[in-house]
Amino acid sequence: MTMTDEQPGIRPERRPTGRSVLMCRPEHFTVVYRINPWMNPAQPTDTSLAVQQWQALYDTYVQLGYDVQLIDPIAGLPDMVYAANGGFVIDNVAYGAKFTHPERQPEGPAYMEWFRGAGFDVRVPEEVNEGEGDFLLVGETILAGTGFRSDSLSHQELERIYGREVVTLRLVDPSFYHLDTAIAVLDPTPGQEHIAYLPTAFDADSLALLRARYPDAIIVNETDAAVLGLNSFSDGYHVVIASRATDFERQLREHGYDPIGVDLSELLLGGGGVKCCTLELRR
């Protein structure tokens, strides 16, 4: 069981650690199909605004001192901006993505090609999975989502590749179709693991697991979750979140974090937020 050192009324000292991430500029972003409840092709999108908002996120990471790598966007792949879905990287091993929907399937090989070029040990997936959208590293454990996108068989593949404990969590709300829309990893450091999550996104067994493993977790309200507030990125102290997730911002401050709000409202039209745009590269 994973326990942390956080106790009620005692705020641990939060320390940032360096981050290396992969992003993709949304030069071809639009919504022309519907593969999640957020998407509505009848609602107009503004590609230039999406790029502008994405640039603000990129600039935030650069200002925080992160190493930010870029993959070239490909025409005809409007969701490629959601880089988190492109794979999962631990210890220089990149497990590739194998997308559920045909519209996104060409993204998998494109990301694997980038990983190879960047010197990662690439593992071609046998099972359907959508990368870091459904796989979150917390301490030495991988939390793995299923229910909408990633097949639970991919969780067994993860265990074989990384030799780590993989905990399966089942998502039940279509609006939170990837694990990274329902859980935020605030501190992945072994021994002081800390997360935030939305209870209603999970089935009863998964919720029981989360409550047992992370009794000090931040419980986020439905309003903040509905603007993908949990789809955030943390370095252990700075937490980049949706600017409209105001109560989550308050909770983070109370727990000793420094929340930084950004507006990705245009990219939310495709069903993505801060974390969706961010794939962590763990060398």
mmCIF file of C-alpha atoms in Angstrom, residues 63-274:
data_model
loop_
_atom_site.group_PDB
_atom_site.id
_atom_site.type_symbol
_atom_site.label_atom_id
_atom_site.label_comp_id
_atom_site.label_asym_id
_atom_site.label_seq_id
_atom_site.Cartn_x
_atom_site.Cartn_y
_atom_site.Cartn_z
ATOM 1 C CA GLN A 63 9.951 29.842 -18.000
ATOM 2 C CA LEU A 64 9.826 27.038 -15.424
ATOM 3 C CA GLY A 65 13.088 25.717 -16.838
ATOM 4 C CA TYR A 66 11.676 22.558 -18.432
ATOM 5 C CA ASP A 67 13.363 20.907 -21.391
ATOM 6 C CA VAL A 68 10.655 21.166 -24.064
ATOM 7 C CA GLN A 69 10.996 19.034 -27.196
ATOM 8 C CA LEU A 70 8.745 19.399 -30.251
ATOM 9 C CA ILE A 71 7.371 16.884 -32.729
ATOM 10 C CA ASP A 72 6.340 18.243 -36.132
ATOM 11 C CA PRO A 73 2.564 18.408 -36.631
ATOM 12 C CA ILE A 74 1.155 16.442 -39.573
ATOM 13 C CA ALA A 75 -1.635 17.739 -41.798
ATOM 14 C CA GLY A 76 -4.792 15.687 -41.439
ATOM 15 C CA LEU A 77 -4.047 14.763 -37.811
ATOM 16 C CA PRO A 78 -5.799 17.550 -35.869
ATOM 17 C CA ASP A 79 -5.516 15.732 -32.519
ATOM 18 C CA MET A 80 -1.745 15.316 -32.707
ATOM 19 C CA VAL A 81 -1.484 18.333 -30.384
ATOM 20 C CA TYR A 82 -2.543 15.980 -27.574
ATOM 21 C CA ALA A 83 0.987 14.635 -27.270
ATOM 22 C CA ALA A 84 0.336 12.723 -24.032
ATOM 23 C CA ASN A 85 -1.503 10.083 -26.050
ATOM 24 C CA GLY A 86 1.534 9.444 -28.260
ATOM 25 C CA GLY A 87 3.287 7.032 -25.889
ATOM 26 C CA PHE A 88 4.619 6.394 -22.395
ATOM 27 C CA VAL A 89 8.268 6.833 -21.422
ATOM 28 C CA ILE A 90 10.147 5.536 -18.377
ATOM 29 C CA ASP A 91 13.915 4.960 -18.070
ATOM 30 C CA ASN A 92 14.499 5.801 -21.736
ATOM 31 C CA VAL A 93 12.042 3.073 -22.833
ATOM 32 C CA ALA A 94 9.193 4.410 -24.983
ATOM 33 C CA TYR A 95 6.081 2.235 -25.174
ATOM 34 C CA GLY A 96 4.263 3.307 -28.322
ATOM 35 C CA ALA A 97 0.569 4.107 -28.685
ATOM 36 C CA LYS A 98 -1.981 2.081 -30.632
ATOM 37 C CA PHE A 99 -5.089 4.236 -30.932
ATOM 38 C CA THR A 100 -8.688 3.064 -30.610
ATOM 39 C CA HIS A 101 -10.243 5.297 -33.268
ATOM 40 C CA PRO A 102 -9.140 5.159 -36.935
ATOM 41 C CA GLU A 103 -8.975 8.968 -37.079
ATOM 42 C CA ARG A 104 -6.008 8.977 -34.676
ATOM 43 C CA GLN A 105 -4.263 5.728 -35.588
ATOM 44 C CA PRO A 106 -1.582 7.341 -37.821
ATOM 45 C CA GLU A 107 -0.357 9.287 -34.782
ATOM 46 C CA GLY A 108 1.073 6.130 -33.205
ATOM 47 C CA PRO A 109 3.776 5.481 -35.845
ATOM 48 C CA ALA A 110 4.567 9.219 -36.075
ATOM 49 C CA TYR A 111 5.348 9.425 -32.364
ATOM 50 C CA MET A 112 7.335 6.167 -32.407
ATOM 51 C CA GLU A 113 9.435 7.545 -35.258
ATOM 52 C CA TRP A 114 10.149 10.654 -33.178
ATOM 53 C CA PHE A 115 11.132 8.522 -30.161
ATOM 54 C CA ARG A 116 13.564 6.516 -32.274
ATOM 55 C CA GLY A 117 15.124 9.667 -33.685
ATOM 56 C CA ALA A 118 15.530 11.037 -30.161
ATOM 57 C CA GLY A 119 17.398 7.939 -29.021
ATOM 58 C CA PHE A 120 14.694 6.174 -27.013
ATOM 59 C CA ASP A 121 14.347 2.387 -26.849
ATOM 60 C CA VAL A 122 11.002 2.031 -28.643
ATOM 61 C CA ARG A 123 8.630 -0.856 -27.903
ATOM 62 C CA VAL A 124 5.956 -1.315 -30.551
ATOM 63 C CA PRO A 125 2.621 -2.036 -28.840
ATOM 64 C CA GLU A 126 0.640 -5.177 -29.430
ATOM 65 C CA GLU A 127 -2.378 -3.972 -27.457
ATOM 66 C CA VAL A 128 -4.616 -0.938 -27.902
ATOM 67 C CA ASN A 129 -3.445 1.906 -25.647
ATOM 68 C CA GLU A 130 -3.341 5.696 -25.734
ATOM 69 C CA GLY A 131 -0.092 6.345 -23.946
ATOM 70 C CA GLU A 132 0.240 8.714 -21.050
ATOM 71 C CA GLY A 133 -3.394 9.639 -21.472
ATOM 72 C CA ASP A 134 -4.160 6.425 -19.576
ATOM 73 C CA PHE A 135 -0.825 5.639 -17.865
ATOM 74 C CA LEU A 136 0.390 7.697 -14.912
ATOM 75 C CA LEU A 137 3.601 7.057 -12.972
ATOM 76 C CA VAL A 138 3.138 7.606 -9.223
ATOM 77 C CA GLY A 139 6.167 6.594 -7.185
ATOM 78 C CA GLU A 140 7.199 3.161 -8.455
ATOM 79 C CA THR A 141 3.638 2.290 -9.510
ATOM 80 C CA ILE A 142 1.902 2.812 -12.844
ATOM 81 C CA LEU A 143 -1.769 3.722 -12.557
ATOM 82 C CA ALA A 144 -3.434 2.481 -15.734
ATOM 83 C CA GLY A 145 -6.865 3.483 -17.003
ATOM 84 C CA THR A 146 -9.317 1.452 -19.037
ATOM 85 C CA GLY A 147 -12.990 1.601 -19.936
ATOM 86 C CA PHE A 148 -13.032 3.858 -22.976
ATOM 87 C CA ARG A 149 -9.706 3.940 -24.835
ATOM 88 C CA SER A 150 -6.852 1.751 -23.570
ATOM 89 C CA ASP A 151 -7.517 -2.012 -23.468
ATOM 90 C CA SER A 152 -6.798 -3.626 -20.093
ATOM 91 C CA LEU A 153 -4.534 -6.099 -21.950
ATOM 92 C CA SER A 154 -2.153 -3.180 -22.478
ATOM 93 C CA HIS A 155 -1.706 -3.070 -18.699
ATOM 94 C CA GLN A 156 -0.186 -6.567 -18.809
ATOM 95 C CA GLU A 157 2.046 -5.402 -21.640
ATOM 96 C CA LEU A 158 3.167 -2.483 -19.454
ATOM 97 C CA GLU A 159 4.114 -4.865 -16.646
ATOM 98 C CA ARG A 160 6.205 -6.991 -19.004
ATOM 99 C CA ILE A 161 8.021 -3.988 -20.466
ATOM 100 C CA TYR A 162 8.728 -2.007 -17.311
ATOM 101 C CA GLY A 163 8.690 -4.669 -14.579
ATOM 102 C CA ARG A 164 6.666 -2.388 -12.328
ATOM 103 C CA GLU A 165 3.420 -2.763 -10.443
ATOM 104 C CA VAL A 166 0.506 -1.725 -12.669
ATOM 105 C CA VAL A 167 -2.788 -0.850 -10.989
ATOM 106 C CA THR A 168 -5.853 -1.004 -13.227
ATOM 107 C CA LEU A 169 -8.491 1.705 -12.759
ATOM 108 C CA ARG A 170 -11.792 1.575 -14.647
ATOM 109 C CA LEU A 171 -13.289 4.827 -15.937
ATOM 110 C CA VAL A 172 -17.085 5.021 -16.148
ATOM 111 C CA ASP A 173 -17.916 8.601 -17.224
ATOM 112 C CA PRO A 174 -17.514 9.226 -20.997
ATOM 113 C CA SER A 175 -16.539 12.858 -20.338
ATOM 114 C CA PHE A 176 -13.457 11.568 -18.506
ATOM 115 C CA TYR A 177 -12.380 9.026 -21.079
ATOM 116 C CA HIS A 178 -8.644 9.113 -20.340
ATOM 117 C CA LEU A 179 -7.124 8.622 -16.900
ATOM 118 C CA ASP A 180 -5.310 11.956 -17.098
ATOM 119 C CA THR A 181 -8.654 13.776 -17.206
ATOM 120 C CA ALA A 182 -9.689 12.241 -13.862
ATOM 121 C CA ILE A 183 -6.388 12.065 -11.923
ATOM 122 C CA ALA A 184 -3.623 14.635 -11.512
ATOM 123 C CA VAL A 185 -0.223 13.417 -10.310
ATOM 124 C CA LEU A 186 0.949 16.195 -8.016
ATOM 125 C CA ASP A 187 4.043 14.547 -6.535
ATOM 126 C CA PRO A 188 5.316 11.265 -8.033
ATOM 127 C CA THR A 189 8.287 11.016 -5.656
ATOM 128 C CA PRO A 190 8.511 7.552 -4.063
ATOM 129 C CA GLY A 191 7.536 7.798 -0.409
ATOM 130 C CA GLN A 192 5.619 11.049 -0.762
ATOM 131 C CA GLU A 193 3.196 10.227 -3.565
ATOM 132 C CA HIS A 194 0.350 12.729 -3.854
ATOM 133 C CA ILE A 195 -2.527 12.899 -6.325
ATOM 134 C CA ALA A 196 -5.838 14.653 -6.933
ATOM 135 C CA TYR A 197 -8.862 12.949 -8.492
ATOM 136 C CA LEU A 198 -12.578 13.014 -9.280
ATOM 137 C CA PRO A 199 -14.351 10.135 -7.483
ATOM 138 C CA THR A 200 -17.341 9.916 -9.843
ATOM 139 C CA ALA A 201 -15.080 9.141 -12.812
ATOM 140 C CA PHE A 202 -14.356 5.636 -11.449
ATOM 141 C CA ASP A 203 -16.198 2.412 -10.733
ATOM 142 C CA ALA A 204 -16.597 1.287 -7.113
ATOM 143 C CA ASP A 205 -13.603 -1.062 -7.043
ATOM 144 C CA SER A 206 -11.265 1.530 -8.550
ATOM 145 C CA LEU A 207 -12.482 4.199 -6.143
ATOM 146 C CA ALA A 208 -11.829 1.882 -3.203
ATOM 147 C CA LEU A 209 -8.282 1.319 -4.487
ATOM 148 C CA LEU A 210 -7.638 5.051 -4.778
ATOM 149 C CA ARG A 211 -9.004 5.766 -1.303
ATOM 150 C CA ALA A 212 -6.863 3.035 0.245
ATOM 151 C CA ARG A 213 -3.642 3.981 -1.539
ATOM 152 C CA TYR A 214 -3.926 7.762 -1.382
ATOM 153 C CA PRO A 215 -5.870 8.726 1.765
ATOM 154 C CA ASP A 216 -4.473 12.272 1.619
ATOM 155 C CA ALA A 217 -5.436 12.885 -2.018
ATOM 156 C CA ILE A 218 -7.115 16.136 -3.038
ATOM 157 C CA ILE A 219 -10.733 15.494 -4.038
ATOM 158 C CA VAL A 220 -11.681 17.825 -6.872
ATOM 159 C CA ASN A 221 -15.244 19.023 -7.437
ATOM 160 C CA GLU A 222 -17.328 18.379 -10.546
ATOM 161 C CA THR A 223 -17.171 22.018 -11.671
ATOM 162 C CA ASP A 224 -13.372 22.091 -11.838
ATOM 163 C CA ALA A 225 -13.233 18.630 -13.378
ATOM 164 C CA ALA A 226 -15.647 19.789 -16.085
ATOM 165 C CA VAL A 227 -13.080 22.303 -17.379
ATOM 166 C CA LEU A 228 -10.445 19.527 -17.267
ATOM 167 C CA GLY A 229 -8.880 21.038 -14.176
ATOM 168 C CA LEU A 230 -7.384 17.666 -13.279
ATOM 169 C CA ASN A 231 -5.706 17.489 -16.678
ATOM 170 C CA SER A 232 -2.706 19.301 -15.208
ATOM 171 C CA PHE A 233 1.070 18.979 -15.082
ATOM 172 C CA SER A 234 3.185 19.206 -11.934
ATOM 173 C CA ASP A 235 6.910 19.265 -11.206
ATOM 174 C CA GLY A 236 6.302 18.610 -7.519
ATOM 175 C CA TYR A 237 5.798 22.292 -6.660
ATOM 176 C CA HIS A 238 4.540 24.233 -9.683
ATOM 177 C CA VAL A 239 1.259 22.830 -11.010
ATOM 178 C CA VAL A 240 0.073 24.107 -14.397
ATOM 179 C CA ILE A 241 -3.722 23.879 -14.485
ATOM 180 C CA ALA A 242 -6.767 25.185 -16.327
ATOM 181 C CA SER A 243 -7.236 28.795 -15.226
ATOM 182 C CA ARG A 244 -10.971 28.221 -14.733
ATOM 183 C CA ALA A 245 -10.383 25.489 -12.114
ATOM 184 C CA THR A 246 -10.498 28.023 -9.291
ATOM 185 C CA ASP A 247 -11.353 25.759 -6.354
ATOM 186 C CA PHE A 248 -8.658 23.294 -7.377
ATOM 187 C CA GLU A 249 -6.259 26.247 -7.407
ATOM 188 C CA ARG A 250 -7.278 27.039 -3.817
ATOM 189 C CA GLN A 251 -6.807 23.405 -2.780
ATOM 190 C CA LEU A 252 -3.361 23.271 -4.340
ATOM 191 C CA ARG A 253 -2.246 26.395 -2.472
ATOM 192 C CA GLU A 254 -3.507 24.933 0.794
ATOM 193 C CA HIS A 255 -1.371 21.852 0.154
ATOM 194 C CA GLY A 256 1.767 23.883 -0.474
ATOM 195 C CA TYR A 257 1.834 23.914 -4.276
ATOM 196 C CA ASP A 258 2.191 26.873 -6.626
ATOM 197 C CA PRO A 259 -0.662 26.612 -9.150
ATOM 198 C CA ILE A 260 -0.228 28.376 -12.502
ATOM 199 C CA GLY A 261 -3.403 28.862 -14.525
ATOM 200 C CA VAL A 262 -3.455 28.794 -18.326
ATOM 201 C CA ASP A 263 -6.373 29.144 -20.742
ATOM 202 C CA LEU A 264 -6.644 26.256 -23.203
ATOM 203 C CA SER A 265 -10.365 26.750 -23.856
ATOM 204 C CA GLU A 266 -9.965 26.310 -27.619
ATOM 205 C CA LEU A 267 -8.173 22.986 -27.231
ATOM 206 C CA LEU A 268 -10.871 21.928 -24.764
ATOM 207 C CA LEU A 269 -13.204 21.818 -27.784
ATOM 208 C CA GLY A 270 -11.249 18.729 -28.827
ATOM 209 C CA GLY A 271 -11.419 17.227 -25.345
ATOM 210 C CA GLY A 272 -7.938 18.119 -24.157
ATOM 211 C CA GLY A 273 -6.176 20.320 -21.625
ATOM 212 C CA VAL A 274 -2.745 20.974 -20.132
#
